[in-house]
XYZ file of C-alpha atoms in Angstrom:
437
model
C 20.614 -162.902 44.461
C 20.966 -164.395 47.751
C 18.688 -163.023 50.261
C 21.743 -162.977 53.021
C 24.034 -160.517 50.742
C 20.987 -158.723 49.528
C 20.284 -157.750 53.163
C 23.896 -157.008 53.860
C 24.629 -155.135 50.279
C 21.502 -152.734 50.023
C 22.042 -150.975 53.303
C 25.329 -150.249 52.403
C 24.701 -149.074 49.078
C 22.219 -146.767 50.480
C 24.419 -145.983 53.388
C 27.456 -145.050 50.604
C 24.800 -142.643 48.310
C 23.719 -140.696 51.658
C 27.167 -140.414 52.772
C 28.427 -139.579 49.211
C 25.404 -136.648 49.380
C 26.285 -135.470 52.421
C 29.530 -135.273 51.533
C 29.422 -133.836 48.219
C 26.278 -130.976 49.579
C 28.600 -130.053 53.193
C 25.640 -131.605 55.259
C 27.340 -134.235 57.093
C 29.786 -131.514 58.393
C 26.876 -129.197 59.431
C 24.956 -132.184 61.590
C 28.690 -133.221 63.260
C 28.912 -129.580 64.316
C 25.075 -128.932 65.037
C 25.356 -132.484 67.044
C 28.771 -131.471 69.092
C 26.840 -128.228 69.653
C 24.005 -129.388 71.569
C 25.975 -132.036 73.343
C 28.196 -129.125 74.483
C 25.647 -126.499 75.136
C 24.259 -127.901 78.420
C 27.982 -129.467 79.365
C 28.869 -128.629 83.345
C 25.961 -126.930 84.325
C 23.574 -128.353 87.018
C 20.793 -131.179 86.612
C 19.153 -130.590 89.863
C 15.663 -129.740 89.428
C 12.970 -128.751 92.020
C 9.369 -127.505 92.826
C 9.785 -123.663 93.025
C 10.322 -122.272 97.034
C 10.137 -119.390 95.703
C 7.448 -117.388 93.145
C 8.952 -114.440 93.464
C 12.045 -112.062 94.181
C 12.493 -108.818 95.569
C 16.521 -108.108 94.436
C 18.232 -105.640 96.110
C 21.241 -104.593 94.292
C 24.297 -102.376 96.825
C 25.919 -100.492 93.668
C 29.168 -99.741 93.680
C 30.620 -102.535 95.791
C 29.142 -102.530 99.308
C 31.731 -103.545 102.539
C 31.421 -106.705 103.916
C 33.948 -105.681 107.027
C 31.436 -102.472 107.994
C 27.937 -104.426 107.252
C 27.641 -108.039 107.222
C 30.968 -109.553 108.316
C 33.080 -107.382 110.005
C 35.869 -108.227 111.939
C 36.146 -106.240 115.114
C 39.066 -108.367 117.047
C 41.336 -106.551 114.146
C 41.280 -102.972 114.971
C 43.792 -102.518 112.164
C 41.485 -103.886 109.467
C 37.755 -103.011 111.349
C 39.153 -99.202 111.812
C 35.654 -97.490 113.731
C 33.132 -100.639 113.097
C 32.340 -102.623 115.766
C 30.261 -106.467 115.483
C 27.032 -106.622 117.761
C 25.125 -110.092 118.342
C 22.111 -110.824 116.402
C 18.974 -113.254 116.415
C 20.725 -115.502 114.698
C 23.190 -118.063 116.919
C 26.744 -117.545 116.408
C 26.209 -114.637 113.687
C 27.368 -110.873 114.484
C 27.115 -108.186 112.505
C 28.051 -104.528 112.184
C 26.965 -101.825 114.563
C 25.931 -99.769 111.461
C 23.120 -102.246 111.222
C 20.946 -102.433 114.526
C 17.662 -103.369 113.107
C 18.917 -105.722 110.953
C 20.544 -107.758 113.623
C 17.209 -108.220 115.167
C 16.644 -110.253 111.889
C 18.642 -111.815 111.127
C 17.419 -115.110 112.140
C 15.136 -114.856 108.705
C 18.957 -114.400 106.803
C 21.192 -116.760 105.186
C 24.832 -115.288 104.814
C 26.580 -115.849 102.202
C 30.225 -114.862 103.471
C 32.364 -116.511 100.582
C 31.147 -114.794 97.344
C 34.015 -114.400 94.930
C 34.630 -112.837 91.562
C 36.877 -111.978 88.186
C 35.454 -108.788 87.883
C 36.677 -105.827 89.750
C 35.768 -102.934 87.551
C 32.384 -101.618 88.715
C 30.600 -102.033 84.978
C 31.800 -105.339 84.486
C 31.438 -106.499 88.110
C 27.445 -105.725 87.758
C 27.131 -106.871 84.440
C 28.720 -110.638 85.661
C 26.415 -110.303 88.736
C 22.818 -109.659 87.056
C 24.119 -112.461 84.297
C 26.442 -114.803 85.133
C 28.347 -113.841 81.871
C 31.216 -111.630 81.659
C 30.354 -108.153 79.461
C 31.507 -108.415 75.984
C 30.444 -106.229 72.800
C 29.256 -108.434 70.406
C 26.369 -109.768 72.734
C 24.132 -108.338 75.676
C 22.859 -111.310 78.045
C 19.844 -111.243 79.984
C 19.200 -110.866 83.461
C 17.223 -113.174 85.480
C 14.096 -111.227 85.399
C 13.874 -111.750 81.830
C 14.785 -115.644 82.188
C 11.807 -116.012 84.551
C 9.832 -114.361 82.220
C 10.802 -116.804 79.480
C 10.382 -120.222 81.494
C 7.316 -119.075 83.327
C 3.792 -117.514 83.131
C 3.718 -113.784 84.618
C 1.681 -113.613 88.077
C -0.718 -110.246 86.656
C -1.557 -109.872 83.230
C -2.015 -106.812 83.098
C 1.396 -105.761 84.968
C 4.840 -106.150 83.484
C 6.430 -109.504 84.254
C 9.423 -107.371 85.837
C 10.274 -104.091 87.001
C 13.552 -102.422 88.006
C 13.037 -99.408 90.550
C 15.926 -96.779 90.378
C 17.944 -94.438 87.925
C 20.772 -97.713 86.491
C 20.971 -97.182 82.686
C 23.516 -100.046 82.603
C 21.070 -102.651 83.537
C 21.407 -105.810 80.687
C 17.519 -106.212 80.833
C 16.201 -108.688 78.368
C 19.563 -108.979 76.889
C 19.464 -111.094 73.924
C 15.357 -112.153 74.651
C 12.851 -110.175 72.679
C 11.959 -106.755 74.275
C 9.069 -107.765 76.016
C 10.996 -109.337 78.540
C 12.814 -106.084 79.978
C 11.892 -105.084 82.457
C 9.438 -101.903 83.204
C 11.894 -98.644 84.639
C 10.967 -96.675 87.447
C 13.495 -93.879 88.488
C 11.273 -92.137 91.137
C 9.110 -94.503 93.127
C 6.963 -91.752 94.580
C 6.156 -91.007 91.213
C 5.069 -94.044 90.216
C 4.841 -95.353 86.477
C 5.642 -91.945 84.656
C 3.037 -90.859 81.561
C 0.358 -93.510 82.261
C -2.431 -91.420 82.080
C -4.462 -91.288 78.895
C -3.890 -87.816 77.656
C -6.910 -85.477 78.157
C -7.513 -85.169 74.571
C -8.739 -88.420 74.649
C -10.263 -88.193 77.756
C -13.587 -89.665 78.518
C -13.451 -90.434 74.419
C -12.496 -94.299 74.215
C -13.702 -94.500 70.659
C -11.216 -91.381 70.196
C -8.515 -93.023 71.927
C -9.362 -96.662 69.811
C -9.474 -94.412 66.903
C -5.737 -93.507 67.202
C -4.505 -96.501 67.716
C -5.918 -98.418 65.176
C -4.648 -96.031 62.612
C -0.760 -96.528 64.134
C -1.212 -99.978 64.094
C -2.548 -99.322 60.319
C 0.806 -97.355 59.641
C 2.795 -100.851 61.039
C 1.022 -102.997 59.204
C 3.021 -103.192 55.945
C 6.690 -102.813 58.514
C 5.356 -105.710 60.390
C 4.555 -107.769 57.307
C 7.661 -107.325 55.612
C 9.857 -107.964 58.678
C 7.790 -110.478 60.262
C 10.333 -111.090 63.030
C 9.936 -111.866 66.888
C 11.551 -108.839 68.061
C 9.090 -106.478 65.851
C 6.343 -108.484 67.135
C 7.358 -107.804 70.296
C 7.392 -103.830 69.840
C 3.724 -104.336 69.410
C 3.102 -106.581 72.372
C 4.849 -104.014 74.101
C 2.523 -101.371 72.870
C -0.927 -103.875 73.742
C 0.789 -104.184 77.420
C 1.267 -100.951 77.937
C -1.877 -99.686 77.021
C -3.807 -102.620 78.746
C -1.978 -101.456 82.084
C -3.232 -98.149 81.637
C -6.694 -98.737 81.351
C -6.395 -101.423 83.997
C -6.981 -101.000 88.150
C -4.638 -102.604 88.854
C -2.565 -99.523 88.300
C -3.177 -98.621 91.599
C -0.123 -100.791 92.700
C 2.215 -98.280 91.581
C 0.650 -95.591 94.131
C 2.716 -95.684 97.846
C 0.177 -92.872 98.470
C -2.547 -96.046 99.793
C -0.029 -97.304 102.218
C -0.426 -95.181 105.834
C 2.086 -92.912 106.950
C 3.647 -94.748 109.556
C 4.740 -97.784 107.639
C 6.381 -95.336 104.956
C 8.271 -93.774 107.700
C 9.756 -97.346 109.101
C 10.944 -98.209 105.430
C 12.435 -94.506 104.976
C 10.260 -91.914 103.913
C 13.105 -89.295 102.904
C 14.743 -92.551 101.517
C 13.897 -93.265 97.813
C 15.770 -96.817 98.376
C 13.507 -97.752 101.335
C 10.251 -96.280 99.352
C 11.539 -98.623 96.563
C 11.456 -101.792 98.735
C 7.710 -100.411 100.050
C 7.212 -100.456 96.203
C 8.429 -103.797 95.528
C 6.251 -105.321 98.407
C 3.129 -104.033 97.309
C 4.296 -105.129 93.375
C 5.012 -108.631 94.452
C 1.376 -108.083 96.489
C 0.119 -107.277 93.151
C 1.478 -109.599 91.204
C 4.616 -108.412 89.639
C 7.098 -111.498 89.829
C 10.404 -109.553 89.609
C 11.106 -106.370 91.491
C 15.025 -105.327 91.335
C 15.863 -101.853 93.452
C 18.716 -100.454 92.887
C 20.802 -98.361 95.973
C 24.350 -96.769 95.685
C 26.561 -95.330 96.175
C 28.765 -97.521 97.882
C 32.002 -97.236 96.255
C 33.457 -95.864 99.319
C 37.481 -94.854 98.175
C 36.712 -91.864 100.444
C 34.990 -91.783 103.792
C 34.466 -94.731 104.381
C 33.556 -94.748 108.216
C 31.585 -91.941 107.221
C 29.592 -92.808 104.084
C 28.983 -96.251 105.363
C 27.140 -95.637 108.381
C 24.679 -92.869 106.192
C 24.089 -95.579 103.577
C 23.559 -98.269 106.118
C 21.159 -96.473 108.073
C 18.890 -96.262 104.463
C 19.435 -99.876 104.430
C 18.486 -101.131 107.987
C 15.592 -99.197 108.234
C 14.208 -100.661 104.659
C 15.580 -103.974 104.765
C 14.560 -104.826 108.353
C 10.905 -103.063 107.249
C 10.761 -105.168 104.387
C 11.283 -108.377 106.042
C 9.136 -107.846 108.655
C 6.426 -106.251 106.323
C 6.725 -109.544 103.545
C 6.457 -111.882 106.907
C 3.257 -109.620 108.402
C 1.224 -110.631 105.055
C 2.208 -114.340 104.603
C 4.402 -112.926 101.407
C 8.191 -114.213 102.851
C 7.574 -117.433 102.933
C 6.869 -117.181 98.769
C 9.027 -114.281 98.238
C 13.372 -114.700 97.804
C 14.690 -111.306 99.090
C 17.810 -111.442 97.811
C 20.935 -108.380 98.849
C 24.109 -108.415 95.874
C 26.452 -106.189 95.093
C 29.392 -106.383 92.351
C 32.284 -106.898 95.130
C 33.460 -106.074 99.010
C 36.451 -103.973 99.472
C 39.599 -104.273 101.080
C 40.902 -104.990 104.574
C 43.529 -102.154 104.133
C 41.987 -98.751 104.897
C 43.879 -96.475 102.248
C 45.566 -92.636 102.928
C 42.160 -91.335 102.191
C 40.236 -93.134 105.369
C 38.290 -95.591 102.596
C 38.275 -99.133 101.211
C 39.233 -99.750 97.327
C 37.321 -102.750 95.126
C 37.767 -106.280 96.653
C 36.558 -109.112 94.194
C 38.389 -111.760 96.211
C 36.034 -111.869 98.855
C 32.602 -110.514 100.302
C 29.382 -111.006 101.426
C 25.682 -111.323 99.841
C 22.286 -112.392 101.823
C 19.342 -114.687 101.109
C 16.152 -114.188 103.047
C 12.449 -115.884 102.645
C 11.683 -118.061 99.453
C 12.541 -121.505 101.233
C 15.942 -120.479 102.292
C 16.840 -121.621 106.072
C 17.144 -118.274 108.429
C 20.043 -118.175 110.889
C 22.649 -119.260 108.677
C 26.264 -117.835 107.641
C 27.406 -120.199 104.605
C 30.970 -119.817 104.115
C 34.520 -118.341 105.826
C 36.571 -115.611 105.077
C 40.106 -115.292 106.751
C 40.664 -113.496 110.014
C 41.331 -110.338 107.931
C 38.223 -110.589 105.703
C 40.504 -110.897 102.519
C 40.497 -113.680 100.979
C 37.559 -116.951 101.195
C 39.063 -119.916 102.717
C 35.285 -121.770 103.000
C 32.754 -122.981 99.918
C 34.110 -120.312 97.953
C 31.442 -119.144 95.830
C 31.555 -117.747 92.587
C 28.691 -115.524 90.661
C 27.291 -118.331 88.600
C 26.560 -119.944 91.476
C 24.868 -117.339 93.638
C 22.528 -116.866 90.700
C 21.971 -120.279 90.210
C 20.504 -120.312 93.889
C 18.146 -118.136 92.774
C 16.814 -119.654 89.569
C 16.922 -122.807 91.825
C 14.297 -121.378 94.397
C 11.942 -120.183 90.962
C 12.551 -123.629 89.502
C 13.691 -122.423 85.890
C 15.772 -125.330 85.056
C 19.725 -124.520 85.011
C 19.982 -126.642 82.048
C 17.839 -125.300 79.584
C 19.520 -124.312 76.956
C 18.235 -121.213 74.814
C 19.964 -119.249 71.380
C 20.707 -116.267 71.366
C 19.985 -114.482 67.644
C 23.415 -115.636 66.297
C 22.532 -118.859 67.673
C 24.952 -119.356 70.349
C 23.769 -121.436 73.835
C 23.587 -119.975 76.888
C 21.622 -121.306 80.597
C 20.297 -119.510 82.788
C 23.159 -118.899 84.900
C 26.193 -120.757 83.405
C 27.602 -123.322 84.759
C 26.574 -122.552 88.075
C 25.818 -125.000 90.983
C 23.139 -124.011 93.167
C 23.779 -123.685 97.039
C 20.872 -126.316 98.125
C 22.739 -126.186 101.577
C 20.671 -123.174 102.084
C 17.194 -124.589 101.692
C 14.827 -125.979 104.269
């Protein structure tokens, strides 16, 4: 046979009897769709990749839909719209902010505004779901929330503390979402009390073999579970159980207990306040390691009241916020720390029959502070009446894509979920590097 259509006729022979295979068994099909699928995964979401500003956050989350117009950006020229707030200068060139805020304003040349924040969502659940996520709620999946994603891109900072922990009574919190368990984060309702049933029980007190004892037989109990279904989220039900019992046995404990900090800093941060003992908690978490500290403060869904229930809530919030900043800069912690301040919308201009604001998604107002951001800054515009954004309109992907941008998990990582669908950290988000430096 001639050597010329002998090279030419055995690839395509073999090329016909693969194709013919593939055919005939369904696995071409399955590799088109498997390739399309991890061309498409990643598709839109940002390639921008950085050394971390930031190694850790301190997350403040305003539940129930804090005002812009009565904290952050209010608009007192409009009397019809600003009703009793009035704006007072700040630090920060060019920036006011409401009355209800005093302490804050003498910080906020540490603060990056973000005045054009914008979102789909404008039922509470759903708003706070798309705002720890970047995914809209739906029932057939649970996503996680960006505690958990640091977790799963990066080391934690103590061993022998939970990678995360979320301080305040929110049930609705996604957690780990789809990640194995071990990734959620560690719930603290009270933080006066501290880490709830982590003392070894005084049966086994002062008996370690006792205590060893016990838990070996458990673990004995497991074993044949644990075989049968060896999975990664069983797997992680007993890391869970070797972190939790390595914490209690371990000093560093002691991070948990606001009772070492002195009297007068708890009183600047709020001592009546559980919010502003949950930022005191967060600082000396981050101090101890913990990488991810969310607290949680409501209520702010202000339908009623509003020039009432505003001013109480905001005087929690100034007194911890300003505390916190100031406390984080004291110990050389800011400058490594992002303090971020979300909530799941603003509310309206209009002041409604019952002297309150109802949900605004179209427009409001979250902060940056520390973690490389630029202090002094308002990024964005809202219109003279605070309605509607009419400046780098930002949308919830991108605010949390700011964040994982500071950490340096890469936005276009693409992970599976169990049913093997792609997701990124925070969709196709495009981080706001205008803020950095």
């Amino acid at each position: 046979m001639n050597p010329l259509f002998q090279s030419v006729d055995q690839p395509t022979r073999r090329q016909f009897v693969s194709g013919a295979a593939k055919t005939f068994l369904g696995v071409s099909l399955l590799n088109q769709l498997q390739g399309r699928g991890l061309a498409a995964a990643g598709l839109g979401t940002s390639p921008l990749k950085q050394v971390a500003t930031a190694r850790n956050v301190i997350y403040l989350y305003m539940t129930g839909g804090m005002s812009h117009l009565d904290t952050f950006d209010p608009r007192p020229e409009n009397k019809e719209v600003s009703g009793e707030t009035e704006a007072i200068k700040t630090t920060a060139d060019g920036i006011r902010i409401s009355s209800n805020l005093p302490l804050m304003a003498r910080q906020m040349d540490k603060v990056a505004l973000v005045n054009s924040m914008n979102s789909t969502q404008g039922a509470h659940e759903q708003g706070q779901y798309y705002m720890h996520t970047s995914y809209t709620l739906r029932s057939s999946i649970r996503h996680p929330a960006m505690g958990a994603w640091l977790q799963k891109f990066q080391e934690r900072g103590n061993p022998s503390l939970p990678g995360s922990v979320m301080i305040g009574n929110d049930s609705r919190h996604p957690g780990a979402g789809f990640f194995e368990a071990k990734y959620s984060p560690l719930m603290v309702n009270d933080p006066d009390d501290g880490v709830s049933n982590s003392k070894i029980n005084a049966w086994f007190a002062g008996s370690e073999d006792r205590f060893g004892s016990r838990l070996g037989a458990a673990r004995q109990l497991d074993t044949t579970f644990a075989q049968k279904y060896n999975v990664k989220n069983v797997r992680a039900y007993a890391d869970m159980y070797d972190d939790a019992v390595r914490m209690m046995k371990s000093e560093e404990l002691k991070a948990f207990d606001l009772s070492q900090e002195n009297d007068e800093l708890r009183d600047r941060y709020g001592r009546e306040s559980s919010f502003g003992q949950g930022c005191l908690l967060a600082r000396r978490l981050v101090e101890h390691g913990v990488r991810f500290v969310e607290v949680s403060f409501g209520s702010w869904d202000t339908h009623n009241a509003n020039f009432i229930r505003v001013p109480e809530l905001c005087e929690e919030l100034d007194a911890a916020l300003s505390t916190l900043l100031q406390d984080l800069e004291a110990r050389g912690l800011l400058s490594e720390t992002l303090v971020v301040l979300a909530t799941e919308f603003g509310r309206t201009p209009e002041i409604n029959q019952n002297d309150g604001r109802d949900h605004h998604p179209k427009a409001f107002t979250c902060l940056f502070a520390g973690g490389g951001i630029r202090g002094g800054q308002a990024y964005g515009k809202k219109d003279e009446k605070g309605f509607e954004v009419v400046e780098n309109k930002t949308d919830i992907p991108a605010f949390n894509a700011t964040i994982a941008y500071a950490l340096g998990i890469p936005l276009d990582q693409v992970l599976y979920s169990p049913s093997k669908r792609p997701f990124t950290v925070a969709d196709k988000g495009q981080p706001l590097t205008q803020l950095f430096g």
